[in-house]
Coordinates of C-alpha atoms in Angstrom, one line a residue:
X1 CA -5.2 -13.4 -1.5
X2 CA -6.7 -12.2 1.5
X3 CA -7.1 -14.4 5.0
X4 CA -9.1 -13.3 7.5
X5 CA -7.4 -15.7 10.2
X6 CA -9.8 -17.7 13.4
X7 CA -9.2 -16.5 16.5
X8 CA -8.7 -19.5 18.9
X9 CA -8.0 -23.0 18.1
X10 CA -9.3 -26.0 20.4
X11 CA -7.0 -29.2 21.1
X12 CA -7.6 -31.9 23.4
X13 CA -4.7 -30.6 24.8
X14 CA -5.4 -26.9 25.1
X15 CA -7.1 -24.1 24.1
X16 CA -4.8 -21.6 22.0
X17 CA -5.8 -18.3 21.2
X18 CA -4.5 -16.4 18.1
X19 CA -4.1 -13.1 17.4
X20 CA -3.5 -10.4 14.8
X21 CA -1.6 -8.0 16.7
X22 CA 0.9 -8.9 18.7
X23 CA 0.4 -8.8 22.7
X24 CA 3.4 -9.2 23.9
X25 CA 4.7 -5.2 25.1
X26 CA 7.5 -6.3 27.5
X27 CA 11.3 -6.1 26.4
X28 CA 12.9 -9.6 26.9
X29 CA 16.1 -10.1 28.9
X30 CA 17.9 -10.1 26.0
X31 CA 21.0 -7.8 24.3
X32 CA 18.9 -8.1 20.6
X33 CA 17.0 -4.9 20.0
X34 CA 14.5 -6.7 18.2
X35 CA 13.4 -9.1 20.6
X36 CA 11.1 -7.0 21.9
X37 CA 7.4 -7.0 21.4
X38 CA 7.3 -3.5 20.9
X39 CA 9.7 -4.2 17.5
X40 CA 6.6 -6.4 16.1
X41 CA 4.0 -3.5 17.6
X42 CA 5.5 -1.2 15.3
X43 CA 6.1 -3.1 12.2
X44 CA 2.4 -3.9 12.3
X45 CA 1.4 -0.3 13.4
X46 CA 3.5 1.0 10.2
X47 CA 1.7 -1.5 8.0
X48 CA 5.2 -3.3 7.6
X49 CA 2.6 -6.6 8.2
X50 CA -0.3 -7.5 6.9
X51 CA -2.4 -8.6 3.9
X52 CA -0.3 -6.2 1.8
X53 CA 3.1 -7.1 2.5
X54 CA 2.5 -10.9 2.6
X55 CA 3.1 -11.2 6.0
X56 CA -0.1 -11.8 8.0
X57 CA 0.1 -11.5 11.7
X58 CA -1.1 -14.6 12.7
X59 CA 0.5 -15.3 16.5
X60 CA -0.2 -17.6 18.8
X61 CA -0.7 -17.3 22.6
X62 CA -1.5 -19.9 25.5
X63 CA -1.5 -18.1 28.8
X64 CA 1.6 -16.0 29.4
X65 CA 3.3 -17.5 26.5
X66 CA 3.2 -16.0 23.0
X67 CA 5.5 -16.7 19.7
X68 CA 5.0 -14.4 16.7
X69 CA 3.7 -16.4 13.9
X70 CA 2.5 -15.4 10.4
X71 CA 1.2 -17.0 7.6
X72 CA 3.6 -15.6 4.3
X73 CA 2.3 -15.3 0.6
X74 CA 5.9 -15.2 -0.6
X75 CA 9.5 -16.2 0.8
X76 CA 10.3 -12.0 1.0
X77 CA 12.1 -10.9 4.2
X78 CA 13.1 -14.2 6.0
X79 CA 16.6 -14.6 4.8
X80 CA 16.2 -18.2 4.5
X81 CA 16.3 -19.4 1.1
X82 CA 14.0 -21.4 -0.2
X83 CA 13.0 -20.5 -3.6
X84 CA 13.9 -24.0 -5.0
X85 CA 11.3 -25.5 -2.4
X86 CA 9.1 -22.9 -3.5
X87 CA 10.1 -23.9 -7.5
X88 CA 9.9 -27.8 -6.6
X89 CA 6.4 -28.0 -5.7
X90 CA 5.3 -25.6 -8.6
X91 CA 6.6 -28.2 -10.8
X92 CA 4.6 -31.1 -9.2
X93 CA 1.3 -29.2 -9.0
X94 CA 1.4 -28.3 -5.5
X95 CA 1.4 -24.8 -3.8
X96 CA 4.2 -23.7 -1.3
X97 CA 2.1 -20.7 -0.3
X98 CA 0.6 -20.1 2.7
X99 CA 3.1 -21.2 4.6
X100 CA 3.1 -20.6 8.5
X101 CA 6.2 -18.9 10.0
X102 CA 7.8 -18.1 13.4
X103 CA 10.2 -15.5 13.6
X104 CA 10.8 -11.5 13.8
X105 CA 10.3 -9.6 10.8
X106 CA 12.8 -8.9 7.9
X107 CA 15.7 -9.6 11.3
X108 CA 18.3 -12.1 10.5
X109 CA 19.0 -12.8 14.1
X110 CA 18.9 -15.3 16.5
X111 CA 16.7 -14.5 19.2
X112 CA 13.6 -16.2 21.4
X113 CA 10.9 -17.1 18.8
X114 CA 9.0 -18.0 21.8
X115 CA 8.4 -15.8 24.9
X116 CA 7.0 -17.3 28.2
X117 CA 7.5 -20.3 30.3
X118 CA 5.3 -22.8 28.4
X119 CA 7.1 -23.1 25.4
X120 CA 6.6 -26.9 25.0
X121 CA 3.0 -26.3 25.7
X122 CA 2.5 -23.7 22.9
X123 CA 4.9 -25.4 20.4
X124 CA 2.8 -28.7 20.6
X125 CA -0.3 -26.9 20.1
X126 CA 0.6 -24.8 17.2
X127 CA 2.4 -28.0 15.9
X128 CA -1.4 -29.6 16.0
X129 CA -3.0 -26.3 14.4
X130 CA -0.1 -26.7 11.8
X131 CA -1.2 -30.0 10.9
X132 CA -5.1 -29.6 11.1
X133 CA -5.2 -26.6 8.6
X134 CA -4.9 -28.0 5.3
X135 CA -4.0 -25.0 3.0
X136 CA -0.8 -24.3 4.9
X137 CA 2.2 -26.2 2.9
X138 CA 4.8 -25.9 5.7
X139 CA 5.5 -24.7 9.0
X140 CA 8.9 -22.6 9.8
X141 CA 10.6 -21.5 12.5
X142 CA 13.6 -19.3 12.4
X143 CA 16.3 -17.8 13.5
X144 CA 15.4 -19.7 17.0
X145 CA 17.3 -20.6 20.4
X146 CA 19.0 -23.5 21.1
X147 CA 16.9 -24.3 23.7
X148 CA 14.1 -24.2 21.0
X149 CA 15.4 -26.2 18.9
X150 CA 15.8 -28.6 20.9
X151 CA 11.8 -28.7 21.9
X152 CA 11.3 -28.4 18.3
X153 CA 13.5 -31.7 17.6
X154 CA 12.0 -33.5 20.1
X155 CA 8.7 -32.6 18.5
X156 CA 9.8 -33.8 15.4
X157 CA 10.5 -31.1 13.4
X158 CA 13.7 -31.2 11.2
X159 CA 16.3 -28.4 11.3
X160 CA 18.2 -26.8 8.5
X161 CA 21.7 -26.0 8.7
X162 CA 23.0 -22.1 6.9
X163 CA 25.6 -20.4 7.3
X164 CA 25.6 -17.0 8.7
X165 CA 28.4 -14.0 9.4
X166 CA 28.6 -12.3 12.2
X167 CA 30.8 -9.0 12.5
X168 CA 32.8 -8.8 15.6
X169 CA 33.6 -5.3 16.9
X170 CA 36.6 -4.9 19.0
X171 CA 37.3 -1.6 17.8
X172 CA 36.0 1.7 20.1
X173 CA 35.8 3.5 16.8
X174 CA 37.2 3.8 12.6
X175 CA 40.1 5.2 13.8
X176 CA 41.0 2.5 16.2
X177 CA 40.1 0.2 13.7
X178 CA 42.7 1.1 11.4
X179 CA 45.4 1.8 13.8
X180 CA 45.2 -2.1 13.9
X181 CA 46.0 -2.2 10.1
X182 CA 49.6 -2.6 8.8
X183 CA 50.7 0.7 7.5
X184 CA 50.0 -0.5 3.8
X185 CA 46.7 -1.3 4.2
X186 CA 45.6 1.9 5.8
X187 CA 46.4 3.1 2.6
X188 CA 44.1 1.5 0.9

């Protein structure tokens, strides 16, 4: 299926423009690689996005705020599992896809799904495009601060609780690493 998305969105609150590529070009003040507008640049400039992948650039930007949005065909690259949603509303008649998402591509990691100062602003609006377009089942937004979930809470969004595992290196290399192993486990 093929969308071919608007380009702004009116509100009585704002006026919100949307995009297929992404704007953003800055690096954020951040130690994740991947929150970086650049890391979104390329996955769309290698084709990594778009009608072929199932992941349709849709993002959203008011003023010097933008958030990466797109509108998914399948649940493919997220890392957030829900197949059984997907399988519920199958089985009642109803269609889980298009569903709009917030996040950086195929990246398990936290990281600002929002970039600007007017993340309240932008989150309301695209909370009010959410609602006014009917053939999206669900609006997602993962892997996000804590500061944004707390906007998104206060919105009235609900939040899902997982489970991830995080490696801690405090090892300067392999070698080091296994120095700090009892002689019988080096072995192994």
């Amino acid at each position: 299926m093929t969308y071919r998305p608007i380009t702004n969105y009116s509100s009585s609150k704002m006026n919100l423009e949307i995009e297929t590529t992404f704007s953003f070009k800055e690096p954020l003040p951040s130690h994740n690689p991947f929150a970086d507008g650049r890391f979104v640049q390329m996955l769309e400039g290698t084709q990594n996005l778009g009608n072929q992948t199932g992941w349709l650039p849709f993002h959203f930007k008011f003023e010097d705020t933008h958030t990466a949005g797109f509108i998914k065909t399948h649940s493919y690259g997220e890392f957030i599992f829900d197949w059984a949603w997907a399988d519920l509303y199958n089985r009642v008649g109803l269609n889980y896809y298009p569903k709009l998402i917030h996040m950086v591509p195929f990246t398990p990691v936290n990281s600002p799904t929002v970039i600007g100062e007017k993340k309240i602003e932008i989150l309301t609006a695209v909370k009010d495009f959410y609602i006014s377009q009917v053939p999206l089942s669900s609006h997602h937004l993962l892997f996000n601060t804590e500061e944004e979930n707390q906007i998104l809470e206060s919105l009235g969004y609900f939040s899902q609780e997982t489970t991830q595992y995080h490696w801690i290196n405090r090892w300067k290399d392999f070698e080091d690493f296994l120095a700090s192993l009892k002689s019988r486990k080096r072995k192994q």
